[in-house]
Coordinates of C-alpha atoms in Angstrom, one line a residue:
Chain A
M278 CA 1.0 8.7 6.8
S279 CA -2.3 9.6 5.2
L280 CA -3.9 7.3 2.7
A281 CA -6.3 8.0 -0.1
A282 CA -7.9 5.6 -2.5
L283 CA -9.8 7.6 -5.2
N284 CA -12.2 6.5 -7.9
I285 CA -11.5 2.8 -7.5
S286 CA -13.5 0.6 -9.8
K287 CA -12.9 -3.1 -10.2
H288 CA -14.6 -5.8 -12.2
F289 CA -14.0 -9.5 -12.1
G290 CA -15.4 -10.6 -15.4
K291 CA -19.0 -9.4 -15.4
T292 CA -19.3 -9.0 -11.6
T293 CA -18.6 -5.6 -10.2
A294 CA -16.4 -5.7 -7.1
L295 CA -15.9 -2.0 -6.6
D296 CA -18.0 0.7 -8.3
N297 CA -16.1 4.1 -8.2
V298 CA -15.2 3.9 -4.5
S299 CA -13.2 6.6 -2.8
L300 CA -11.8 6.4 0.7
E301 CA -9.6 8.8 2.7
V302 CA -7.8 7.9 5.9
K303 CA -6.1 10.5 8.0
S304 CA -2.6 9.8 9.4
G305 CA -2.7 7.6 12.5
Q306 CA -6.4 6.8 12.1
L307 CA -7.9 3.4 12.5
V308 CA -10.6 2.8 9.8
A309 CA -12.9 -0.1 9.6
L310 CA -14.2 -1.3 6.2
L311 CA -17.5 -2.9 7.3
G312 CA -19.8 -4.9 5.1
P313 CA -21.3 -8.2 4.2
S314 CA -19.2 -10.7 2.2
G315 CA -19.1 -9.8 -1.4
S316 CA -19.4 -6.1 -0.7
G317 CA -16.0 -5.4 -2.1
K318 CA -14.2 -4.5 1.1
T319 CA -11.5 -7.1 0.9
T320 CA -10.9 -6.2 -2.8
L321 CA -10.4 -2.6 -1.8
L322 CA -7.9 -3.6 0.9
R323 CA -6.0 -5.8 -1.6
I324 CA -5.9 -3.0 -4.1
M325 CA -4.3 -0.8 -1.4
A326 CA -1.7 -3.5 -0.7
G327 CA -0.9 -3.9 -4.3
L328 CA -2.2 -7.5 -4.5
D329 CA -5.1 -6.5 -6.9
F330 CA -5.4 -3.8 -9.4
P331 CA -8.3 -1.5 -10.3
D332 CA -9.8 -1.5 -13.8
A333 CA -7.4 0.3 -16.1
D334 CA -9.8 2.9 -17.4
C335 CA -11.4 4.1 -14.2
G336 CA -8.8 6.8 -13.4
A337 CA -8.1 5.3 -10.1
R338 CA -5.5 6.8 -7.8
L339 CA -3.9 5.6 -4.7
L340 CA -2.1 8.2 -2.6
F341 CA 0.2 7.5 0.3
H342 CA 0.9 10.8 1.9
G343 CA 0.0 12.5 -1.4
R344 CA 2.3 10.4 -3.5
D345 CA 0.7 8.2 -6.1
V346 CA 1.7 4.6 -5.5
M347 CA -0.6 2.8 -7.9
D348 CA 2.2 1.8 -10.2
L349 CA 4.3 0.4 -7.4
P350 CA 4.3 -3.4 -7.0
A351 CA 3.2 -4.8 -3.6
R352 CA 6.8 -5.4 -2.6
K353 CA 7.7 -1.7 -3.0
R354 CA 4.7 -0.2 -1.3
K355 CA 6.1 -0.6 2.2
V356 CA 2.7 -1.6 3.6
G357 CA 2.2 -4.0 6.5
M358 CA -0.5 -6.6 5.7
V359 CA -2.1 -9.2 8.0
F360 CA -4.0 -11.9 6.2
Q361 CA -7.2 -13.5 7.2
H362 CA -5.5 -16.8 7.9
Y363 CA -2.3 -15.2 9.0
A364 CA -0.3 -16.8 6.1
L365 CA 2.6 -17.6 8.4
F366 CA 5.4 -19.5 6.6
R367 CA 5.1 -23.0 8.0
N368 CA 8.6 -24.0 7.3
M369 CA 10.1 -21.2 9.3
N370 CA 10.0 -20.7 13.1
V371 CA 8.6 -17.6 14.7
F372 CA 12.0 -15.8 14.6
D373 CA 12.4 -16.4 10.9
N374 CA 8.8 -15.5 10.1
V375 CA 9.2 -12.1 11.8
A376 CA 12.6 -11.5 10.4
F377 CA 11.6 -12.5 6.8
G378 CA 11.1 -9.0 5.6
M379 CA 14.5 -7.9 6.8
T380 CA 16.2 -11.0 5.3
V381 CA 14.9 -10.3 1.9
A382 CA 15.8 -6.7 1.8
K383 CA 18.4 -5.5 -0.6
R384 CA 21.9 -6.2 0.7
S385 CA 22.6 -2.5 1.1
E386 CA 19.5 -2.0 3.2
R387 CA 19.6 -5.3 5.1
P388 CA 20.2 -4.9 8.8
S389 CA 23.0 -6.9 10.4
K390 CA 22.3 -10.2 12.2
A391 CA 22.5 -8.5 15.5
E392 CA 20.2 -5.7 14.5
M393 CA 17.7 -8.2 13.2
A394 CA 17.8 -10.2 16.4
A395 CA 17.3 -7.1 18.4
R396 CA 14.3 -6.0 16.3
V397 CA 12.7 -9.4 16.4
E398 CA 13.2 -9.5 20.2
E399 CA 11.6 -6.0 20.6
L400 CA 8.7 -7.0 18.4
L401 CA 8.0 -10.3 20.1
A402 CA 8.1 -8.5 23.5
K403 CA 5.5 -6.0 22.1
V404 CA 3.2 -8.9 21.0
H405 CA 3.7 -10.7 24.3
L406 CA 5.5 -13.6 22.7
S407 CA 9.0 -13.3 24.1
G408 CA 10.7 -16.7 24.3
Y409 CA 8.7 -18.1 21.4
E410 CA 11.4 -17.5 18.8
G411 CA 12.1 -21.1 18.1
R412 CA 8.5 -22.3 17.9
M413 CA 7.1 -23.4 14.6
P414 CA 3.7 -21.9 13.6
H415 CA 1.9 -25.2 14.0
Q416 CA 2.9 -25.1 17.7
L417 CA 1.0 -21.9 18.3
S418 CA -2.6 -21.1 19.1
G419 CA -4.7 -19.0 16.8
G420 CA -4.3 -15.9 18.9
Q421 CA -0.5 -16.4 19.0
R422 CA -0.3 -16.9 15.2
Q423 CA -2.3 -13.7 14.8
R424 CA 0.2 -11.8 16.8
V425 CA 3.2 -13.3 15.0
A426 CA 1.6 -12.2 11.8
L427 CA 1.2 -8.7 13.1
A428 CA 4.8 -8.6 14.4
R429 CA 5.9 -9.8 10.9
A430 CA 3.8 -7.2 9.2
V431 CA 5.2 -4.3 11.2
A432 CA 8.9 -5.5 11.3
L433 CA 9.9 -3.2 8.5
R434 CA 8.3 -0.2 10.3
P435 CA 5.6 0.5 7.7
E436 CA 3.5 3.5 8.3
I437 CA 0.4 1.8 6.9
L438 CA -1.1 -1.4 8.3
L439 CA -3.8 -3.3 6.5
L440 CA -5.7 -6.1 8.2
D441 CA -8.1 -8.5 6.5
E442 CA -10.7 -9.9 8.9
P443 CA -8.0 -9.9 11.6
F444 CA -10.1 -11.6 14.2
G445 CA -12.4 -13.7 12.0
A446 CA -10.9 -17.1 12.9
L447 CA -10.6 -16.6 16.6
D448 CA -13.0 -17.6 19.4
A449 CA -15.0 -14.9 21.1
K450 CA -12.8 -14.4 24.2
V451 CA -9.5 -14.2 22.4
R452 CA -11.1 -11.9 19.9
K453 CA -12.1 -9.4 22.6
E454 CA -8.6 -9.4 24.2
L455 CA -6.9 -9.0 20.9
R456 CA -9.1 -6.1 19.9
K457 CA -8.1 -4.0 22.9
W458 CA -4.5 -5.0 22.4
L459 CA -4.5 -4.1 18.7
R460 CA -6.0 -0.7 19.4
A461 CA -3.3 0.1 22.0
F462 CA -0.6 -1.2 19.7
Q463 CA -1.8 0.8 16.8
E464 CA -1.9 4.0 18.8
E465 CA 1.5 3.4 20.3
E466 CA 3.1 2.8 16.8
K467 CA 1.1 5.6 15.2
L468 CA 0.1 3.3 12.4
T469 CA -2.4 4.4 9.8
T470 CA -4.6 1.4 9.8
V471 CA -7.4 0.0 7.7
F472 CA -9.1 -3.2 8.7
V473 CA -11.8 -5.3 7.0
T474 CA -14.6 -6.8 9.1
H475 CA -18.1 -8.1 8.7
D476 CA -18.7 -7.7 12.5
Q477 CA -20.4 -4.4 13.2
E478 CA -19.7 -4.6 16.9
E479 CA -16.0 -5.0 16.2
A480 CA -16.0 -2.0 13.8
L481 CA -17.9 0.2 16.2
E482 CA -15.7 -0.6 19.2
L483 CA -12.4 -0.4 17.5
A484 CA -12.5 2.1 14.7
D485 CA -12.1 5.9 14.6
E486 CA -14.1 5.8 11.4
V487 CA -16.4 3.2 10.0
V488 CA -16.9 2.8 6.2
V489 CA -20.0 0.8 5.5
M490 CA -19.8 -1.0 2.2
N491 CA -22.5 -2.8 0.2
N492 CA -22.8 -4.0 -3.3
A493 CA -19.4 -2.6 -4.4
R494 CA -20.2 0.9 -3.1
V495 CA -19.6 2.9 0.1
E496 CA -23.0 3.3 1.7
Q497 CA -21.9 5.6 4.5
S498 CA -18.8 6.6 6.3
G499 CA -18.3 8.4 9.6
S500 CA -17.5 8.0 13.2
P501 CA -19.0 4.9 14.9
Q502 CA -21.6 7.0 16.7
E503 CA -22.6 8.8 13.5
V504 CA -23.0 5.6 11.6
Y505 CA -25.0 4.0 14.4
D506 CA -27.2 6.9 15.3
H507 CA -27.7 8.4 11.9
P508 CA -27.6 5.6 9.4
A509 CA -27.9 7.0 5.9
S510 CA -29.7 4.2 4.3
P511 CA -32.0 1.2 5.1
F512 CA -29.0 -1.1 4.4
V513 CA -26.9 0.6 7.1
I514 CA -29.6 0.6 9.6
E515 CA -30.2 -3.1 9.1
F516 CA -26.6 -4.0 9.1
M517 CA -25.7 -2.1 12.3
G518 CA -27.9 -4.2 14.5
N519 CA -31.4 -5.5 15.3
V520 CA -34.1 -3.3 13.9
N521 CA -37.8 -3.4 13.3
L522 CA -39.3 -2.4 10.0
L523 CA -42.8 -1.1 9.5
L524 CA -44.0 -0.4 6.0
R525 CA -46.5 2.5 5.9
G526 CA -48.9 3.8 3.4
R527 CA -48.7 0.8 1.1
K528 CA -52.4 0.3 0.8
K529 CA -53.6 3.9 0.9
P530 CA -53.7 5.3 -2.6
G531 CA -52.1 8.7 -3.2
T532 CA -49.8 8.5 -0.2
Q533 CA -46.0 8.0 -0.4
P534 CA -45.1 4.6 0.9
T535 CA -42.4 4.8 3.5
S536 CA -40.2 2.4 5.5
L537 CA -40.1 3.1 9.2
Y538 CA -37.1 1.7 11.2
V539 CA -37.1 1.5 15.0
R540 CA -34.5 -0.3 17.1
P541 CA -35.8 -2.6 19.8
H542 CA -34.4 -0.5 22.6
D543 CA -36.1 2.6 21.2
I544 CA -39.6 1.2 21.7
E545 CA -41.3 2.4 24.8
I546 CA -44.1 0.2 26.2
C547 CA -46.9 2.0 28.0
Q548 CA -49.3 0.0 30.1
Y549 CA -52.4 1.9 28.8
V550 CA -53.3 2.8 25.3
S551 CA -53.9 6.5 24.8
G552 CA -54.2 9.1 22.0
H553 CA -50.4 9.5 22.1
T554 CA -49.6 5.8 21.6
L555 CA -49.8 3.1 19.0
E556 CA -51.8 0.1 19.9
A557 CA -50.2 -3.3 20.1
R558 CA -50.7 -6.7 21.6
V559 CA -48.1 -8.6 23.5
L560 CA -47.3 -12.0 21.9
H561 CA -44.4 -13.2 23.9
V562 CA -42.3 -12.1 26.8
F563 CA -38.7 -13.3 27.3
S564 CA -37.3 -11.8 30.4
A565 CA -34.3 -13.9 31.5
G566 CA -31.3 -11.5 31.8
S567 CA -31.1 -7.8 32.4
V568 CA -33.2 -6.9 29.4
G569 CA -36.8 -8.1 28.7
R570 CA -37.4 -9.0 25.1
V571 CA -41.0 -8.5 24.1
T572 CA -42.6 -9.6 20.9
L573 CA -45.5 -7.4 19.9
E574 CA -48.2 -7.3 17.2
Y575 CA -48.9 -3.8 15.8
L576 CA -52.6 -3.9 15.6
E577 CA -53.2 -1.5 12.8
T578 CA -51.2 -3.6 10.2
G579 CA -50.6 -6.9 12.0
E580 CA -46.8 -6.4 11.7
M581 CA -44.6 -7.9 14.3
L582 CA -42.2 -5.9 16.5
E583 CA -39.4 -6.8 18.8
A584 CA -38.9 -4.5 21.8
E585 CA -36.2 -4.5 24.5
V586 CA -37.2 -2.9 27.8
P587 CA -35.6 -3.0 31.2
R588 CA -36.5 -6.0 33.4
S589 CA -37.9 -3.6 36.0
E590 CA -40.5 -2.3 33.5
V591 CA -41.5 -5.8 32.4
D592 CA -42.0 -6.7 36.0
A593 CA -43.8 -3.5 37.0
M594 CA -46.3 -3.7 34.1
K595 CA -46.6 -7.5 34.6
L596 CA -46.4 -7.9 30.8
T597 CA -48.0 -11.2 29.7
A598 CA -48.9 -12.6 26.4
G599 CA -52.3 -11.3 25.1
Q600 CA -52.1 -8.0 26.9
L601 CA -53.0 -4.8 25.0
V602 CA -50.4 -2.1 25.4
G603 CA -49.5 1.3 24.0
L604 CA -46.2 1.9 22.1
R605 CA -44.1 5.0 21.7
F606 CA -41.0 5.2 19.5
R607 CA -38.2 7.2 21.0
H608 CA -36.1 7.4 17.9
T609 CA -37.0 6.3 14.4
R610 CA -35.6 6.5 10.9
V611 CA -38.1 6.8 8.0
F612 CA -37.1 6.3 4.4
A613 CA -39.2 6.9 1.3
K614 CA -38.4 6.4 -2.3
K615 CA -37.2 9.6 -3.8
D616 CA -39.5 9.4 -6.8
Q617 CA -41.1 6.8 -9.0
Q618 CA -38.0 6.1 -11.1
R619 CA -35.3 6.2 -8.5
Q620 CA -34.8 3.4 -6.0
E621 CA -32.8 5.6 -3.7
L622 CA -34.3 6.2 -0.4
V623 CA -34.4 9.6 1.3
E624 CA -35.2 10.3 4.9
V625 CA -38.5 11.8 5.9
P626 CA -39.6 12.9 9.3
Y627 CA -41.8 10.7 11.4
Q628 CA -44.7 12.0 13.5
H629 CA -46.2 10.3 16.4
P630 CA -50.0 10.2 16.7
G631 CA -51.2 13.0 18.8
D632 CA -47.9 14.9 18.8
A633 CA -47.5 18.3 17.5
P634 CA -45.8 18.3 14.1
Q635 CA -42.1 18.6 14.6
A636 CA -39.4 18.1 12.1
E637 CA -36.8 15.5 12.8
P638 CA -33.4 17.1 13.3
A639 CA -31.4 16.7 10.1
S640 CA -28.5 14.3 10.4
Chain B
M283 CA -15.3 -51.5 32.7
S284 CA -14.4 -54.6 30.6
A285 CA -17.6 -54.2 28.6
A286 CA -16.7 -50.6 27.7
K287 CA -13.2 -51.7 26.8
N288 CA -14.5 -54.0 24.1
Q289 CA -16.7 -51.4 22.5
K290 CA -15.2 -50.3 19.2
V291 CA -16.4 -47.3 17.3
L292 CA -15.5 -49.0 14.0
P293 CA -16.3 -52.8 14.0
G294 CA -14.5 -55.4 11.9
F295 CA -10.9 -54.6 12.9
G296 CA -10.0 -58.3 13.1
I297 CA -11.3 -59.3 9.7
A298 CA -9.9 -56.1 8.1
L299 CA -6.4 -56.7 9.4
G300 CA -6.6 -60.4 8.5
Y301 CA -7.6 -59.6 5.0
T302 CA -4.8 -56.9 4.6
V303 CA -2.1 -59.3 5.9
L304 CA -3.3 -62.1 3.7
Y305 CA -3.5 -60.0 0.6
L306 CA -0.2 -58.4 1.1
S307 CA 1.4 -61.8 1.8
L308 CA 0.0 -63.4 -1.4
I309 CA 0.6 -60.5 -3.7
V310 CA 3.8 -58.9 -2.4
L311 CA 5.6 -60.8 0.3
L312 CA 5.4 -64.4 -1.1
P313 CA 7.1 -63.6 -4.5
L314 CA 9.7 -61.5 -2.8
S315 CA 10.6 -64.1 -0.2
A316 CA 10.8 -66.7 -3.0
A317 CA 13.4 -64.4 -4.6
F318 CA 15.2 -64.2 -1.3
V319 CA 15.2 -67.9 -0.9
E320 CA 16.5 -68.5 -4.4
A321 CA 19.2 -65.9 -3.9
A322 CA 20.3 -67.3 -0.5
K323 CA 21.1 -70.6 -2.2
I324 CA 24.3 -69.2 -3.7
G325 CA 25.6 -68.0 -0.4
P326 CA 27.5 -64.7 0.4
S327 CA 30.6 -65.6 -1.5
G328 CA 28.7 -66.6 -4.7
F329 CA 26.7 -63.4 -4.3
W330 CA 29.8 -61.3 -4.1
E331 CA 31.3 -63.1 -7.1
I332 CA 28.3 -62.4 -9.2
L333 CA 28.1 -58.7 -8.2
M334 CA 31.8 -58.2 -9.0
R335 CA 31.4 -59.4 -12.6
P336 CA 32.2 -56.4 -14.8
R337 CA 29.1 -56.9 -16.9
V338 CA 26.9 -56.9 -13.8
L339 CA 28.5 -53.9 -12.4
A340 CA 28.2 -52.0 -15.6
A341 CA 24.5 -52.9 -15.9
L342 CA 23.7 -51.8 -12.4
K343 CA 25.7 -48.6 -12.7
L344 CA 23.8 -47.8 -15.9
S345 CA 20.4 -48.6 -14.5
F346 CA 20.8 -46.7 -11.3
G347 CA 22.8 -43.8 -12.7
L348 CA 20.4 -43.2 -15.6
S349 CA 17.3 -43.6 -13.4
L350 CA 18.7 -41.0 -11.0
A351 CA 19.5 -38.6 -13.8
A352 CA 16.1 -39.1 -15.4
A353 CA 14.3 -38.7 -12.1
L354 CA 16.2 -35.5 -11.4
V355 CA 15.5 -34.0 -14.7
N356 CA 11.9 -35.0 -14.4
S357 CA 11.6 -33.4 -11.0
V358 CA 12.6 -30.0 -12.4
A359 CA 10.7 -30.4 -15.7
G360 CA 7.6 -31.9 -13.9
L361 CA 7.5 -29.0 -11.5
L362 CA 7.6 -26.6 -14.4
V363 CA 4.8 -28.5 -16.2
A364 CA 2.7 -28.6 -13.0
W365 CA 3.3 -24.9 -12.5
V366 CA 2.2 -24.0 -15.9
L367 CA -0.9 -26.2 -15.7
T368 CA -2.0 -24.8 -12.3
R369 CA -1.0 -21.1 -12.6
Y370 CA -2.0 -20.3 -16.1
N371 CA -5.1 -20.6 -18.3
F372 CA -4.7 -21.1 -22.0
P373 CA -6.5 -22.8 -24.8
G374 CA -5.7 -26.5 -25.0
K375 CA -4.8 -26.7 -21.4
K376 CA -7.1 -29.7 -20.8
I377 CA -5.6 -31.5 -23.7
I378 CA -2.1 -31.0 -22.4
D379 CA -3.2 -32.0 -18.9
A380 CA -4.6 -35.2 -20.3
A381 CA -1.5 -35.9 -22.5
I382 CA 0.6 -36.1 -19.4
D383 CA -1.1 -39.3 -18.4
L384 CA -0.3 -40.9 -21.8
P385 CA 2.9 -42.6 -20.6
F386 CA 0.8 -44.2 -17.9
A387 CA -1.7 -45.6 -20.3
L388 CA 0.6 -46.5 -23.2
P389 CA 2.0 -50.0 -23.4
T390 CA 5.7 -49.5 -22.8
A391 CA 6.6 -51.4 -25.9
V392 CA 4.7 -48.8 -28.0
A393 CA 6.6 -46.1 -26.3
G394 CA 9.9 -47.9 -27.0
I395 CA 9.2 -48.4 -30.6
S396 CA 8.0 -44.8 -31.2
L397 CA 11.0 -43.3 -29.4
T398 CA 13.4 -45.5 -31.3
A399 CA 11.7 -44.4 -34.6
V400 CA 12.2 -40.8 -33.6
Y401 CA 15.7 -40.9 -32.2
A402 CA 17.2 -43.6 -34.5
P403 CA 20.1 -42.3 -36.6
R404 CA 17.6 -41.8 -39.5
G405 CA 14.7 -40.7 -37.4
W406 CA 13.1 -37.2 -37.3
L407 CA 15.2 -36.0 -34.4
G408 CA 17.9 -38.6 -34.6
A409 CA 19.1 -37.5 -38.0
P410 CA 19.7 -33.9 -37.2
L411 CA 21.2 -34.8 -33.8
A412 CA 23.5 -37.3 -35.5
E413 CA 24.7 -34.5 -37.7
L414 CA 25.7 -32.6 -34.5
G415 CA 27.5 -35.7 -33.3
I416 CA 24.9 -36.6 -30.7
K417 CA 23.9 -40.2 -30.7
V418 CA 20.6 -40.8 -28.9
A419 CA 19.2 -44.2 -29.8
F420 CA 21.4 -47.2 -29.0
A421 CA 23.3 -45.0 -26.5
P422 CA 22.8 -44.2 -22.8
L423 CA 21.2 -40.9 -23.7
G424 CA 18.4 -42.8 -25.5
I425 CA 17.8 -44.9 -22.4
M426 CA 17.5 -41.8 -20.3
I427 CA 15.0 -40.3 -22.7
A428 CA 12.9 -43.4 -22.5
L429 CA 13.1 -43.4 -18.7
M430 CA 12.1 -39.7 -18.7
F431 CA 9.2 -40.5 -20.9
V432 CA 7.7 -43.2 -18.8
S433 CA 8.2 -41.5 -15.4
L434 CA 7.1 -37.9 -16.3
P435 CA 3.5 -38.5 -15.0
F436 CA 4.8 -39.3 -11.6
A437 CA 6.8 -36.2 -11.3
V438 CA 3.9 -34.0 -12.5
R439 CA 1.0 -35.6 -10.7
T440 CA 2.5 -35.6 -7.3
V441 CA 3.3 -31.9 -7.4
Q442 CA 0.2 -30.6 -9.2
P443 CA -2.4 -31.1 -6.4
V444 CA -0.1 -29.5 -3.8
L445 CA 0.4 -26.5 -6.1
E446 CA -3.3 -26.3 -6.7
N447 CA -4.1 -26.3 -3.0
M448 CA -1.4 -23.9 -2.1
D449 CA -2.6 -20.9 -0.3
S450 CA -1.9 -17.8 -2.5
E451 CA -1.8 -15.7 0.7
L452 CA 1.7 -17.1 1.4
E453 CA 3.1 -15.6 -1.8
E454 CA 1.2 -12.4 -1.2
A455 CA 2.5 -12.1 2.3
S456 CA 6.0 -12.6 1.0
A457 CA 5.4 -9.9 -1.6
T458 CA 4.1 -7.4 0.9
L459 CA 7.2 -8.0 3.0
G460 CA 9.3 -6.9 0.1
A461 CA 10.4 -10.2 -1.5
G462 CA 10.7 -10.4 -5.3
R463 CA 9.3 -13.3 -7.3
W464 CA 12.4 -15.4 -7.3
T465 CA 13.0 -15.0 -3.5
T466 CA 9.4 -15.8 -2.9
F467 CA 9.6 -18.9 -5.0
R468 CA 12.9 -20.1 -3.4
R469 CA 12.0 -19.3 0.2
V470 CA 8.2 -19.7 0.4
V471 CA 6.9 -21.8 -2.5
L472 CA 9.6 -24.3 -2.9
P473 CA 9.7 -25.4 0.8
V474 CA 6.0 -26.1 0.6
L475 CA 6.4 -28.1 -2.6
M476 CA 9.5 -29.9 -1.5
P477 CA 7.8 -32.9 0.1
S478 CA 5.7 -33.5 -3.0
I479 CA 8.7 -33.0 -5.3
L480 CA 10.6 -35.6 -3.3
T481 CA 7.8 -38.0 -3.5
G482 CA 7.6 -37.4 -7.2
F483 CA 11.3 -37.9 -7.5
A484 CA 11.2 -41.2 -5.5
T485 CA 8.3 -42.7 -7.5
S486 CA 9.9 -41.6 -10.8
F487 CA 13.2 -43.2 -9.7
A488 CA 11.5 -46.4 -8.7
R489 CA 9.6 -46.5 -12.0
C490 CA 12.8 -45.9 -13.9
V491 CA 14.8 -48.6 -12.2
G492 CA 12.1 -51.1 -13.0
E493 CA 11.5 -50.0 -16.5
Y494 CA 12.1 -52.6 -19.2
G495 CA 9.7 -52.5 -22.1
S496 CA 10.4 -49.1 -23.5
V497 CA 14.2 -49.3 -22.9
V498 CA 15.0 -52.6 -24.7
F499 CA 14.1 -51.1 -28.1
I500 CA 16.0 -47.9 -27.9
S501 CA 19.1 -49.1 -25.9
G502 CA 20.5 -51.5 -28.4
N503 CA 21.4 -53.8 -25.5
M504 CA 25.1 -53.9 -25.9
P505 CA 26.8 -55.5 -22.9
M506 CA 29.0 -53.2 -20.9
K507 CA 27.5 -50.2 -22.8
T508 CA 23.8 -50.0 -23.0
E509 CA 22.6 -53.1 -21.2
I510 CA 20.3 -52.2 -18.3
A511 CA 20.0 -54.4 -15.1
P512 CA 16.5 -55.7 -15.7
L513 CA 17.5 -56.8 -19.2
F514 CA 20.5 -58.5 -17.8
I515 CA 18.3 -60.4 -15.4
V516 CA 16.2 -61.6 -18.3
T517 CA 19.3 -62.7 -20.2
Q518 CA 20.5 -64.6 -17.1
I519 CA 17.1 -66.4 -16.9
E520 CA 17.2 -67.2 -20.6
Q521 CA 20.5 -68.9 -19.9
Y522 CA 19.0 -70.9 -17.0
D523 CA 21.2 -69.0 -14.5
L524 CA 18.4 -68.5 -12.0
P525 CA 20.7 -67.8 -9.0
G526 CA 22.6 -65.2 -10.9
A527 CA 19.3 -63.5 -12.0
T528 CA 18.0 -63.5 -8.4
A529 CA 21.2 -62.2 -7.0
I530 CA 21.0 -59.1 -9.3
A531 CA 17.4 -58.8 -8.5
M532 CA 18.2 -58.8 -4.8
I533 CA 20.7 -56.0 -5.2
M534 CA 18.2 -53.9 -7.2
L535 CA 15.6 -54.6 -4.5
G536 CA 18.0 -53.6 -1.7
V537 CA 19.2 -50.4 -3.3
S538 CA 15.6 -49.3 -4.2
F539 CA 14.4 -50.2 -0.8
F540 CA 17.0 -48.1 1.0
F541 CA 16.5 -45.3 -1.4
I542 CA 12.7 -45.1 -0.8
L543 CA 13.3 -45.6 2.9
F544 CA 15.7 -42.6 3.0
I545 CA 13.2 -40.4 1.1
N546 CA 10.4 -41.5 3.5
L547 CA 12.5 -40.7 6.6
L548 CA 13.3 -37.3 5.1
Q549 CA 9.6 -36.7 4.6
A550 CA 8.7 -37.8 8.1
W551 CA 11.3 -35.4 9.5
N552 CA 10.0 -32.6 7.4
S553 CA 6.4 -33.1 8.3
R554 CA 7.3 -33.4 12.0
R555 CA 9.1 -30.1 11.8
T556 CA 6.4 -28.2 9.9
G557 CA 3.5 -29.9 11.5
T558 CA 2.0 -31.0 8.2
T559 CA 0.7 -34.3 7.1
K560 CA 2.8 -36.2 4.7
A561 CA 2.3 -35.2 1.1

């Protein structure tokens, strides 16, 4: 079932949680809402679930397979929801938790006891918890609770699944296992899924499409690769991983100041300075592990840079603190203010010293 | 390893325990055992004889029956008040919240006099109710109202914090699974609140059983009709029948003790089952 949330605005008092956000999810897709806390991602998810409502006057629409469901209360939207802290019913055992949705259904739609038992058994097998029917939630580990919550959410066979920070409260190892498992489960059940996360690695690894949110707006959406390789704004570039920022043209009058972003693994260190390189001094070399992390000072401006180069190169060049080296940037993103009034940043091509002028391929 | 064995993270266990036992003995156990000793003097047969007096039985029935009724009504009403105070925002909420503690702070005699004034046959509420044939003051109903008045804070204040801390995700999860408001309340909210409602019920009940000051004014104190057990004890003492008074006191103590014990066992069972700490 496809899902579209259109023109969603939401204010809590004077704070803006969502500012005219639109989002479309194709049937069977797994979409990650990625952003820092307070970016509005959870509010958007809650609006889709029917647990929050957009401002009355924003003309918001929520379409499930083309049908507007904005006026339906949460209990009638037939959406599976997994909460950040699982929200398992403590007074019920695993069986009763998973069967809850079936037991509260209208008498005419309620499955028989035997059907319920069969469905719960089937679901618990799917989440690898067969034999745990009689356990109480407090007797389960975090990962197990998470899976019970998931089984409960899909027990009524919803076609849309919403997850709020599904792995936030789990330790790193369990998180990685569950991630793979969730992806497989989601594909098998053909669930249109939206999940909220603040972990960019999780979003990139798991999602078909990543929607990066910041300050109540969507900054960028696209495939994980698109978002990582072609970030549309300085915010996205900074949020998606470690990055160096060089401010250029600040002091020269008459030139347009720009922000140049380069990822640590896109910095190439050359042993000798030449007309084709930037000049830098090595400040610190950290070379435990497969990658050598080098802290550099860019001599022209005195700005600091972090570079990641293979261990073999660190060893071959015998990089030590104080050494003068040349730098080349393999891949950069440069942003400049559009004009004096507007804060919005636009992309401008970056040119290496000594290189023939060449336009950056448009993203 | 003997040195390590004696190492305590928190020092002062000996003196702390000693103090606790001494204090408890002086304040609680000594007076109680004095009552036991006094009651024991009359022997089992004397005890039985006192218990079987119609006036004693009537007083005990009245006290426990009305206390139970008042505590039950307050558990429901208290839940409602706590619900309104935690779930909604409205002007004057703070004042109402503070007013709930008034029965705590008020001398019970003041409460008794005011209630009597209101519910007496010529009072503000008493007069119209008398027209309808309902007698409040100087009748069991009046006693129950006085008991409800003094024990309301217990019922509200035990439930309120639990309701405040309740995870709203539980109700939302229930809603996304298709449950309506009433089903959610009955199957999700109420089980979470139940331990605190029980605690509130038990403390309200205990307060009602022991209440004296506010009741004596409104009850009229007619033997066999509106005479509560604590008042009967006072009457016995005034007549220098100390063994009789202590015998009734013992019965009240016993019933209350087993009642509270029962509630506590229920709570312990529930918290073991759901893995929660006692409310």
